[in-house]
Amino acid sequence: HDRNPQFVTLSDGSIRNGYTVKLLNMIPEPRTIIVTLGGLPGAEMSIVGVDLPADRSFAVQVEPDRLKMLKVFVRLPADQIHGQAQTFTFRVEDKVSFESNEYTATFNAPEIAR
């Protein structure tokens, strides 16, 4: 999770958090890695530099023997926010070998006035 700012309130009232996702390809061939948002109903993500509409899953090319860093924004509509911190996962899976891994992250939001 990016530290500053913890979250941004967008003009439509939704909340956006920023993350850095690192994909390491340690084999001498290119890989297609599927990055999926798990949990956090109603949320969608976008990746800086990827000209595709926001979604819950993206296929990312990673060059051989390289680390690919992605700047990922996760947006959650205001009516789906249930507290200042909600956990969710980033799941990554190799499209060919089906190797996978998950990382549990936290989505931060402002305190809701009651």
Coordinates of C-alpha atoms in Angstrom, one line a residue:
H1 CA 0.0 0.0 0.0
D2 CA 1.3 3.4 -0.9
R3 CA 1.8 5.4 2.3
N4 CA 0.9 8.9 1.1
P5 CA -1.8 9.6 0.7
Q6 CA -3.6 6.7 2.5
F7 CA -6.6 7.3 0.3
V8 CA -8.2 9.9 -2.1
T9 CA -11.8 10.8 -2.2
L10 CA -12.9 11.1 -5.8
S11 CA -15.5 13.6 -7.1
D12 CA -18.2 10.9 -7.2
G13 CA -17.7 10.1 -3.5
S14 CA -15.8 6.8 -4.2
I15 CA -12.5 6.2 -2.4
R16 CA -9.2 5.3 -4.2
N17 CA -6.1 3.7 -2.8
G18 CA -2.8 3.3 -4.5
Y19 CA -0.5 0.2 -4.4
T20 CA 2.8 -0.9 -5.9
V21 CA 2.6 -4.5 -7.2
K22 CA 5.9 -6.2 -8.1
L23 CA 6.0 -9.1 -10.5
L24 CA 9.3 -11.0 -10.7
N25 CA 9.9 -13.3 -13.7
M26 CA 12.9 -15.5 -12.8
I27 CA 12.8 -17.7 -15.9
P28 CA 14.4 -17.0 -19.3
E29 CA 11.1 -16.7 -21.2
P30 CA 8.4 -14.0 -21.1
R31 CA 5.4 -14.7 -19.0
T32 CA 1.8 -13.5 -18.9
I33 CA 0.7 -12.9 -15.4
I34 CA -3.0 -12.5 -14.5
V35 CA -3.4 -10.0 -11.6
T36 CA -6.8 -10.3 -9.9
L37 CA -8.6 -8.4 -7.2
G38 CA -10.1 -10.7 -4.6
G39 CA -12.7 -9.7 -2.1
L40 CA -13.8 -6.1 -1.7
P41 CA -17.2 -6.4 -3.5
G42 CA -17.9 -3.5 -5.9
A43 CA -14.2 -2.5 -6.2
E44 CA -12.3 -2.2 -9.4
M45 CA -8.6 -1.6 -10.2
S46 CA -6.7 0.2 -12.9
I47 CA -3.0 0.0 -13.7
V48 CA -1.1 3.2 -14.6
G49 CA 0.2 2.9 -18.2
V50 CA -2.3 0.2 -19.2
D51 CA -4.9 1.7 -21.5
L52 CA -7.8 -0.5 -20.5
P53 CA -11.0 0.3 -18.6
A54 CA -11.0 -0.4 -14.9
D55 CA -11.7 -4.1 -14.1
R56 CA -11.1 -6.8 -11.4
S57 CA -8.5 -8.6 -13.5
F58 CA -5.7 -7.8 -15.9
A59 CA -3.2 -9.8 -18.0
V60 CA 0.3 -8.3 -17.7
Q61 CA 3.4 -9.3 -19.8
V62 CA 6.6 -9.7 -17.8
E63 CA 9.9 -9.9 -19.7
P64 CA 12.4 -12.7 -19.0
D65 CA 14.6 -12.3 -15.9
R66 CA 12.9 -9.0 -15.0
L67 CA 11.0 -7.4 -12.2
K68 CA 8.0 -5.5 -13.4
M69 CA 6.6 -2.8 -11.0
L70 CA 2.9 -1.8 -11.5
K71 CA 1.3 1.3 -10.0
V72 CA -2.3 0.0 -9.3
F73 CA -5.2 2.1 -8.2
V74 CA -8.2 0.3 -6.4
R75 CA -11.4 2.3 -6.4
L76 CA -14.4 1.4 -4.1
P77 CA -17.8 3.1 -4.4
A78 CA -18.9 5.1 -1.3
D79 CA -21.9 2.7 -0.7
Q80 CA -19.5 -0.3 -0.5
I81 CA -17.3 1.2 2.2
H82 CA -17.7 -0.7 5.5
G83 CA -15.2 0.9 7.9
Q84 CA -11.8 2.6 7.9
A85 CA -9.9 -0.6 6.9
Q86 CA -11.1 -3.5 4.8
T87 CA -8.8 -6.4 3.7
F88 CA -8.7 -7.9 0.2
T89 CA -6.2 -9.9 -1.9
F90 CA -4.1 -9.4 -5.0
R91 CA -3.9 -12.8 -6.7
V92 CA -1.2 -13.3 -9.3
E93 CA -1.2 -16.4 -11.6
D94 CA 1.0 -17.5 -14.5
K95 CA -1.3 -18.1 -17.5
V96 CA 0.8 -21.1 -18.7
S97 CA 2.2 -22.9 -15.6
F98 CA -0.7 -21.9 -13.3
E99 CA 1.8 -21.0 -10.5
S100 CA 0.0 -18.5 -8.3
N101 CA 0.4 -16.4 -5.2
E102 CA -1.8 -14.1 -3.1
Y103 CA -1.0 -11.0 -1.1
T104 CA -3.4 -9.7 1.5
A105 CA -3.7 -5.9 1.4
T106 CA -5.7 -3.3 3.3
F107 CA -8.1 -0.7 1.7
N108 CA -8.2 2.5 3.8
A109 CA -11.1 4.9 3.9
P110 CA -12.0 7.9 5.9
E111 CA -14.0 7.5 9.2
I112 CA -17.7 7.4 8.4
A113 CA -19.7 10.0 10.4
R114 CA -22.7 8.3 12.1

